Coordinates of C-alpha atoms in Angstrom, one line a residue:
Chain A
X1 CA -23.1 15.4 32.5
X2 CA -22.7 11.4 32.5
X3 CA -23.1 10.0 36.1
X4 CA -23.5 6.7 37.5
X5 CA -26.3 7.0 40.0
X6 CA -25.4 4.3 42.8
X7 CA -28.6 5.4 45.1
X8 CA -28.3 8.3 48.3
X9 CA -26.2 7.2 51.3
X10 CA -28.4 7.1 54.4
X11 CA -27.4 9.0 57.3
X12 CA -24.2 11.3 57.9
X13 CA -22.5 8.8 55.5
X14 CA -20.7 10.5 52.4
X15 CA -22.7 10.1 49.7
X16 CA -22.7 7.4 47.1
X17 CA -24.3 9.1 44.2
X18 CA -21.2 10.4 42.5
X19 CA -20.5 11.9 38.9
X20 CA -17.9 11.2 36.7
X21 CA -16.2 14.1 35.0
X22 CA -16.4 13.3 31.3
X23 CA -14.8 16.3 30.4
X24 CA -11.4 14.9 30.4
X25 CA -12.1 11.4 28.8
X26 CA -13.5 13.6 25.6
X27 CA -10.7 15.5 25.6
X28 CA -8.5 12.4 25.4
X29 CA -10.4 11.1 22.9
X30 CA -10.5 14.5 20.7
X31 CA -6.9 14.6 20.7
X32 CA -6.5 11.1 19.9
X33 CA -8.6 11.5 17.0
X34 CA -6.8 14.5 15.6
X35 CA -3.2 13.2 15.7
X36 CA -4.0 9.4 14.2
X37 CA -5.8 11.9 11.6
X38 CA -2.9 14.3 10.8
X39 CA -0.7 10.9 11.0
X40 CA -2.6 9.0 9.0
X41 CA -1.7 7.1 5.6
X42 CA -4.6 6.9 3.4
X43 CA -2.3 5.9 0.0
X44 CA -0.9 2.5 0.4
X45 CA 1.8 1.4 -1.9
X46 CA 3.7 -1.6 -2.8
X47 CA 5.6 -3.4 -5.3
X48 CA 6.3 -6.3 -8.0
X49 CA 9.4 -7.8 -8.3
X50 CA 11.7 -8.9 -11.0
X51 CA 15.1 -9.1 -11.5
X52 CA 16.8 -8.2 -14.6
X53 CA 18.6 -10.7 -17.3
X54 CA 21.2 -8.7 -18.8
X55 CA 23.4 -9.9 -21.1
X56 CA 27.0 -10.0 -19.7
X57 CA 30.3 -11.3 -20.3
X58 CA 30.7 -15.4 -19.0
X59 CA 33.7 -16.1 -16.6
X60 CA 35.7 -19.0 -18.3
X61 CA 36.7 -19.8 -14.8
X62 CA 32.9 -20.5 -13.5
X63 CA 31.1 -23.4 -15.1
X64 CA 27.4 -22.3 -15.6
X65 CA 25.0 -24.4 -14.2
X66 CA 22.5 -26.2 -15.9
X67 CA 19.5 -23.9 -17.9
X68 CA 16.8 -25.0 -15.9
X69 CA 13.3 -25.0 -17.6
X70 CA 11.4 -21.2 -18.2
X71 CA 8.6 -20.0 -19.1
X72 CA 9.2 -17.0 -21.8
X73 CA 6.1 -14.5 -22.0
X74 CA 6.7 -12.4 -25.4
X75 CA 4.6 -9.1 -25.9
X76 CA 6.0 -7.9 -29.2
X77 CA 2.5 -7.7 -30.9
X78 CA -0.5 -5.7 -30.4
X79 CA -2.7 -8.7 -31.0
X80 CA -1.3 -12.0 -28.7
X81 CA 0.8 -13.0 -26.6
X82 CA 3.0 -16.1 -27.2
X83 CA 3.9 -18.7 -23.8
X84 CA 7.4 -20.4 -24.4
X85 CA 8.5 -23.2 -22.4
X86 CA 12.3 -23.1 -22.7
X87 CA 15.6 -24.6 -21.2
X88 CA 18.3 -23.4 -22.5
X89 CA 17.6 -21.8 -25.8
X90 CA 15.7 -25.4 -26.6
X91 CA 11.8 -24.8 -27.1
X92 CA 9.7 -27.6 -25.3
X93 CA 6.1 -25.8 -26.0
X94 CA 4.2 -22.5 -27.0
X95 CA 1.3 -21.4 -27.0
X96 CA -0.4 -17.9 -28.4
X97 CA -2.8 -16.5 -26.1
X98 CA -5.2 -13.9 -27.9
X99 CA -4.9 -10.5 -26.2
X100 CA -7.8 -8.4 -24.9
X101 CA -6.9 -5.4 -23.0
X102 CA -9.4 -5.1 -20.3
X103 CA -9.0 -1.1 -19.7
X104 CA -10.7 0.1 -16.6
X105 CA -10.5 4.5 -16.0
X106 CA -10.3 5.2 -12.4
X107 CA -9.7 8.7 -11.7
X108 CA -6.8 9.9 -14.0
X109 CA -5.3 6.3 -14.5
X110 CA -5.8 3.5 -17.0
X111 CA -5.8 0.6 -14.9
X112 CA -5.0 -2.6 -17.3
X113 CA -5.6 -6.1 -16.9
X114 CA -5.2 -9.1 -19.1
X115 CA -7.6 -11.9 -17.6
X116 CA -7.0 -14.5 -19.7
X117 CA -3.4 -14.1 -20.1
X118 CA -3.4 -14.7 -16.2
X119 CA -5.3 -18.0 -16.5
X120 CA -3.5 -19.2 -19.6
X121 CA -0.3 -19.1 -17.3
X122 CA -1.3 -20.1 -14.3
X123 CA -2.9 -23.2 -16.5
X124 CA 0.1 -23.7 -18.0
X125 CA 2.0 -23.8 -14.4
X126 CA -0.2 -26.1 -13.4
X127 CA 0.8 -28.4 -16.5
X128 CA 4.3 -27.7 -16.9
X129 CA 5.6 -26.2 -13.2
X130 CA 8.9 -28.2 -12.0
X131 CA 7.9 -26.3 -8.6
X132 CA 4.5 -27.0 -7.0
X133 CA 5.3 -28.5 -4.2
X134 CA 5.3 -27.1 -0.6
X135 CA 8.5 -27.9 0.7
X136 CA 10.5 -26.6 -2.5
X137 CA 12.1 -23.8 -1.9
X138 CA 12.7 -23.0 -5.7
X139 CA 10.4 -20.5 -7.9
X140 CA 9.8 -21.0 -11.3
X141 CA 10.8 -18.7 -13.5
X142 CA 9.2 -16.3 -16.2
X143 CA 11.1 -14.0 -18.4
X144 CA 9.1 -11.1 -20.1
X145 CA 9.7 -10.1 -23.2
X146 CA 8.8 -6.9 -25.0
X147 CA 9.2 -4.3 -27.6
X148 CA 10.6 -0.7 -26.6
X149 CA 7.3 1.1 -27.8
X150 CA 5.1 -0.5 -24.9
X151 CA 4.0 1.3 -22.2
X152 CA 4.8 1.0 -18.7
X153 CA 1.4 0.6 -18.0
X154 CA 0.6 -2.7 -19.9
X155 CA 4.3 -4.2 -18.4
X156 CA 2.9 -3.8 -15.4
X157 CA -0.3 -5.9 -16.4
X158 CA 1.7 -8.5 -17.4
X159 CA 3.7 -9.1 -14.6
X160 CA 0.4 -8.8 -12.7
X161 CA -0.8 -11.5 -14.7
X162 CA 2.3 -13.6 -13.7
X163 CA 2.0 -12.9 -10.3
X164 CA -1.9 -14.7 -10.3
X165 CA -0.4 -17.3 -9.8
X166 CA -0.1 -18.7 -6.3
X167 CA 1.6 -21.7 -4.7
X168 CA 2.1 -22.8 -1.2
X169 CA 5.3 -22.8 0.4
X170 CA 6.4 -24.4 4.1
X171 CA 8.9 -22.6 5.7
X172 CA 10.0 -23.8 9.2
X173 CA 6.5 -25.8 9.2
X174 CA 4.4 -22.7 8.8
X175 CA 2.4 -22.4 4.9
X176 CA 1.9 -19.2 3.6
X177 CA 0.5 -18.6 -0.3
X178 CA 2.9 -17.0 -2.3
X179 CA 3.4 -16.1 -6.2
X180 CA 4.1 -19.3 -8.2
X181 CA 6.7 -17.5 -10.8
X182 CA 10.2 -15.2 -10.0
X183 CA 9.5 -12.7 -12.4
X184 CA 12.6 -11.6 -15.2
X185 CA 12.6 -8.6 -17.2
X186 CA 14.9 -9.5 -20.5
X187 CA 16.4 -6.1 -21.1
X188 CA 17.0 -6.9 -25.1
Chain B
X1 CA -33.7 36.5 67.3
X2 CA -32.6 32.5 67.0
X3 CA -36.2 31.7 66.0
X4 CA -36.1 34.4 63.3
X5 CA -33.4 32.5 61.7
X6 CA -34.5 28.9 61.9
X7 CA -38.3 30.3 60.4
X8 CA -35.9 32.4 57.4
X9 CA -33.9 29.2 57.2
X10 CA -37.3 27.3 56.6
X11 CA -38.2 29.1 53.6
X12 CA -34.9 28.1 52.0
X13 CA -34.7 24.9 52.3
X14 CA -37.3 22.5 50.1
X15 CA -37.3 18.9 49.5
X16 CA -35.5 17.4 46.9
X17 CA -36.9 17.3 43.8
X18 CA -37.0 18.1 40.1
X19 CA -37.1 22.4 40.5
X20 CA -35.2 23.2 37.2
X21 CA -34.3 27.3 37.2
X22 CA -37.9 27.5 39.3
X23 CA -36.0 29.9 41.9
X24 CA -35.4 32.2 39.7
X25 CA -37.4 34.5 40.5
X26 CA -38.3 36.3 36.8
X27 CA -41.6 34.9 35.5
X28 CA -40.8 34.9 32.1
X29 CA -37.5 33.8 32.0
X30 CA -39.3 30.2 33.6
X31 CA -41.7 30.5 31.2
X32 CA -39.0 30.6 28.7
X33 CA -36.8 27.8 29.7
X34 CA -39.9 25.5 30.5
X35 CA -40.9 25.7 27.4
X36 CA -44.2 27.8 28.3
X37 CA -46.3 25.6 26.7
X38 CA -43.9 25.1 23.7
X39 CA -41.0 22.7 23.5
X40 CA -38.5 23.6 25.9
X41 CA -35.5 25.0 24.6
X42 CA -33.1 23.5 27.7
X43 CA -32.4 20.3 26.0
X44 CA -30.2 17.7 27.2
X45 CA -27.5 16.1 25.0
X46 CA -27.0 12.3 25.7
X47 CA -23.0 11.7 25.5
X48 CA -23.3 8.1 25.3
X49 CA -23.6 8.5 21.6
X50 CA -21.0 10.8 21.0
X51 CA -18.6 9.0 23.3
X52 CA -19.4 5.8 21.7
X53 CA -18.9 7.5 18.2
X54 CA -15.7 9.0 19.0
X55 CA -14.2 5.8 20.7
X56 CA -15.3 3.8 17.4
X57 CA -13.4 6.2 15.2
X58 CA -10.2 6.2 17.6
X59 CA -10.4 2.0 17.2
X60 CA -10.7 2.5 13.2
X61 CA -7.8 5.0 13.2
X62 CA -5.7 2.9 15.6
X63 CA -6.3 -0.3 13.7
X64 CA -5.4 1.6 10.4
X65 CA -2.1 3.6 11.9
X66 CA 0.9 2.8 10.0
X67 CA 4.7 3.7 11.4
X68 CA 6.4 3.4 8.3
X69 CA 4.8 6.7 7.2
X70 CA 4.0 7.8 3.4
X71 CA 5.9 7.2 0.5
X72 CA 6.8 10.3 -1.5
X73 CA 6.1 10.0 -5.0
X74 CA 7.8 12.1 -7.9
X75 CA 5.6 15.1 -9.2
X76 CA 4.3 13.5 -12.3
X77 CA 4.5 10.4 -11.7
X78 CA 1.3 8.4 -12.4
X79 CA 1.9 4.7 -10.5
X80 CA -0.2 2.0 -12.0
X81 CA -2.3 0.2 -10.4
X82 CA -2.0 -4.0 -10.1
X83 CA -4.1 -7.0 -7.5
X84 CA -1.0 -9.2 -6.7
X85 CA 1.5 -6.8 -4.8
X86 CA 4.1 -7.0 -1.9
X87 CA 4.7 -5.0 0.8
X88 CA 6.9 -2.1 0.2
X89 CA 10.7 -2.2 1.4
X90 CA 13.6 0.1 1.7
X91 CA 15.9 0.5 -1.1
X92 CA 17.0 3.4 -3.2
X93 CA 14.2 4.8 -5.1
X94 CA 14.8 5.7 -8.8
X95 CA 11.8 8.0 -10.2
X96 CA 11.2 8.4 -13.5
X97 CA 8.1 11.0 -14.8
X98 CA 7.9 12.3 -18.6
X99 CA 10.9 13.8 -19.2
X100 CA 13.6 13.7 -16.0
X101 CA 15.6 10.2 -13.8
X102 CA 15.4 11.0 -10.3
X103 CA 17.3 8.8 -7.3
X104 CA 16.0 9.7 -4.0
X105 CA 14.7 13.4 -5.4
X106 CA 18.1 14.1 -6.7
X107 CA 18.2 14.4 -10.7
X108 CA 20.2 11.7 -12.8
X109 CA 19.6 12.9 -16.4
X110 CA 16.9 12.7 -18.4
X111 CA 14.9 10.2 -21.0
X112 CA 14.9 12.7 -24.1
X113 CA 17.8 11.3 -25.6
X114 CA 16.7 7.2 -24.7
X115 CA 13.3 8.0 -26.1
X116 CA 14.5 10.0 -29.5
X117 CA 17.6 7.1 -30.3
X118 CA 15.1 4.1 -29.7
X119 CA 18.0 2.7 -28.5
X120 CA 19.1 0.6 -25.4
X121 CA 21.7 2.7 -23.3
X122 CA 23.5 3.0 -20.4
X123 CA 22.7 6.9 -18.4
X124 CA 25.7 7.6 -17.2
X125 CA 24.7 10.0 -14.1
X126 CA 22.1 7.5 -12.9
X127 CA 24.6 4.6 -13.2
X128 CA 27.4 6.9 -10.8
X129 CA 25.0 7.6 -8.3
X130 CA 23.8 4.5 -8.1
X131 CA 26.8 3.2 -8.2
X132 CA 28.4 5.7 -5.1
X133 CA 25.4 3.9 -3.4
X134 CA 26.2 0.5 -3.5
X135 CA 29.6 1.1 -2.5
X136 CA 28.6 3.0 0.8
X137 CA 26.4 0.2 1.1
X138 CA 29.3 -2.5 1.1
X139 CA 31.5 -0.3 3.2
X140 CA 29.1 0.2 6.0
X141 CA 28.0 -3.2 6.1
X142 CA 31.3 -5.0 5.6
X143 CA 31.5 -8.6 4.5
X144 CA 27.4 -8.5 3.7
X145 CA 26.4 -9.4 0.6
X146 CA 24.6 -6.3 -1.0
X147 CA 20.9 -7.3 -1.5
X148 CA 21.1 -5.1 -4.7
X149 CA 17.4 -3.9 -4.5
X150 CA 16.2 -0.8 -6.0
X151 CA 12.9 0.9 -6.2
X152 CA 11.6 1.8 -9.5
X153 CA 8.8 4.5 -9.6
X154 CA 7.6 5.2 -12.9
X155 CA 5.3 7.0 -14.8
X156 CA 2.2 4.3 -16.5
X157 CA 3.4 6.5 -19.9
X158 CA 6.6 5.6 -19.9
X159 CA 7.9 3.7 -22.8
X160 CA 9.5 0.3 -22.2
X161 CA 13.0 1.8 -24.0
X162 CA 13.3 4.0 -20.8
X163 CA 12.2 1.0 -18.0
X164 CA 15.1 -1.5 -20.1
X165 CA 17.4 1.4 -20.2
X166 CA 17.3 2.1 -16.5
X167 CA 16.7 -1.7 -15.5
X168 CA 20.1 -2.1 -17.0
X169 CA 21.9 0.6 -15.4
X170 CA 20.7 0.3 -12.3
X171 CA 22.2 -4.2 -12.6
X172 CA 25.6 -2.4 -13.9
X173 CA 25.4 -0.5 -10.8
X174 CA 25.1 -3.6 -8.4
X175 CA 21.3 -3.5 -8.0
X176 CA 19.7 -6.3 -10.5
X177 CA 16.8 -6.6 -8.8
X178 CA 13.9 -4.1 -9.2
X179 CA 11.2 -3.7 -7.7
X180 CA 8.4 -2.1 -9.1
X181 CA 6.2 0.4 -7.0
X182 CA 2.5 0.3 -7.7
X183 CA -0.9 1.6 -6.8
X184 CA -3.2 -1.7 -4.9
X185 CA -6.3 -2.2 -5.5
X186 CA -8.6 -5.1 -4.3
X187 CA -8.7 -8.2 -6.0
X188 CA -11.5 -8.7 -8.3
X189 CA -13.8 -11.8 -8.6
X190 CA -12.2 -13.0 -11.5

């Protein structure tokens, strides 16, 4: 058993060399152990955002505010990708960005990643973002575009792609990084 | 008589020392736990290490607890897996594996007839219950805007058909924006 030895008292004096009883602090610890284990979370999961762009019907009674300027990110062939700087349904640019699945097994599940799609854009927000700066409290937007065969899988990749992108933004003086694009899903 | 006692108390009473088990009076059984020769088998076990061990694991373990608990996932749903993620929130959850729509484990049709047509289309089951949602929503928090956020956990399989047809439904219901649930994993290099 653990002890701290603090020498022998002289004399009739109560002695100082007194043990510890680990018996309990182990204990404490065991049981610790086993309910943060039986507790525990091992899977962590989280999301990506976008919000949808349905077609609706237009109030006559609302004016509609100016088209501010997008970037549209159309997946309707197997072999590129085409980057589409609108406002409105006025083209300012476009580019085709080759595509190269990068398909990596882990486990049971295809995890997909397009490198270069993600540079391409966050080049291109870099060139052509209307919000860069810290202070602005607007996102750009990007508006994905794809066929109805695609899998789930590659969406995914995409918006990943979209969400390399990273800006600062000052909130209340304090800078955090966050994604440089709001992410649309055109659901047409 | 007094003597007697003081010379029989003599006998018992020895110096301190190191006299592990020697009073016991069987000769082999001293033999045996000194080690007679051999290793002794009366070995001591330091706790230091294990108590050092087990305090380490208790700081891993309480550095790594989470509140917010686990996430149940839909049987046969395979999430993908993505580098630039958000934390999860609370909002409906709409499940969607190979065949069957599921909000919050409760079934809301099925993507058979999506997937067959090829065609964009409103579920009509899914739409009412997430639609009976929202509107408890805005009747227990009154004069709140609805934040219209709704949890999306599908299948990496899934055709896009069946992501657009439930993406619309659910912004018919009142919830436009989606958000995805994925798998993390670490950022790579690139």
């Amino acid at each position: 058993m653990g002890g701290i030895d603090v020498g022998t008292g002289g004399g009739k004096r109560r002695t100082l060399d007194s043990e510890i009883n680990m018996i309990p602090m182990i204990d404490l610890l065991m049981v610790t152990i086993s309910f943060l284990l039986i507790t525990a979370v091992w899977t962590h999961m989280a999301r990506v955002n976008a919000s949808a762009q349905v077609p609706g019907k237009e109030d006559p009674t609302v004016t509609p505010p100016p088209p501010k300027k997008q970037l549209h990110v159309e997946m309707r062939t197997s072999d590129k990708f085409v980057l589409l700087w609108k406002t409105g349904n006025t083209t300012i640019n476009s580019v085709d960005v080759p595509r190269q699945d990068v398909i990596v097994k882990v486990g049971t599940t295809d995890v997909v990643r397009f490198p270069d799609l993600a540079d391409r854009i966050e080049a291109e927000w870099k060139t052509n973002g209307e919000h860069q700066l810290a202070e602005d409290k607007d996102f750009d937007t990007a508006v994905l575009h794809t066929d109805n065969k695609t899998e789930y899988k590659f969406i995914v990749a995409v918006i990943d792609a979209i969400y390399k992108a990273k800006r600062d933004l000052t909130v209340n003086g304090k800078t955090e990084r966050v994604t440089a694009f709001n992410v649309s899903f055109a659901v047409n | 008589m007094a003597i007697h006692e003081i010379s029989h108390h003599s006998e018992v009473l020895r110096e301190p020392g190191r006299r592990l088990m020697h009073h016991v009076g069987l000769e082999f059984v001293e033999k045996k736990i000194s080690g007679g020769g051999h290793r002794a088998t009366n070995a001591g076990l330091s706790l230091t290490s294990m108590i050092d061990f087990l305090v380490v694991t208790v700081v891993f373990l309480l550095m790594s607890f989470s509140t917010s608990g686990e996430i149940p996932i839909a049987k046969g749903v395979t999430l993908p897996r993505v580098e630039n993620a958000e934390d999860m929130l609370d909002a409906p959850m709409v499940a969607i594996n190979g065949s069957q729509i599921l909000v919050d484990g409760v079934s809301a049709g099925n993507t058979g007839a999506i997937e067959s047509s090829d065609r964009l289309q409103k579920i009509d089951e899914l739409f009412n219950i997430l639609k009976a949602k929202h509107d408890l929503w805005l009747s227990t928090h009154q004069g709140k805007p609805s934040p219209g956020v709704v949890v999306l956990q599908v299948d990496q399989n899934v055709k896009a058909i069946v992501v657009k047809s439930v993406f619309q439904t659910a912004a018919f219901a009142g919830f436009p924006n989606v958000s995805f649930m994925v798998d993390i994993i670490p950022r790579s290099s690139h």
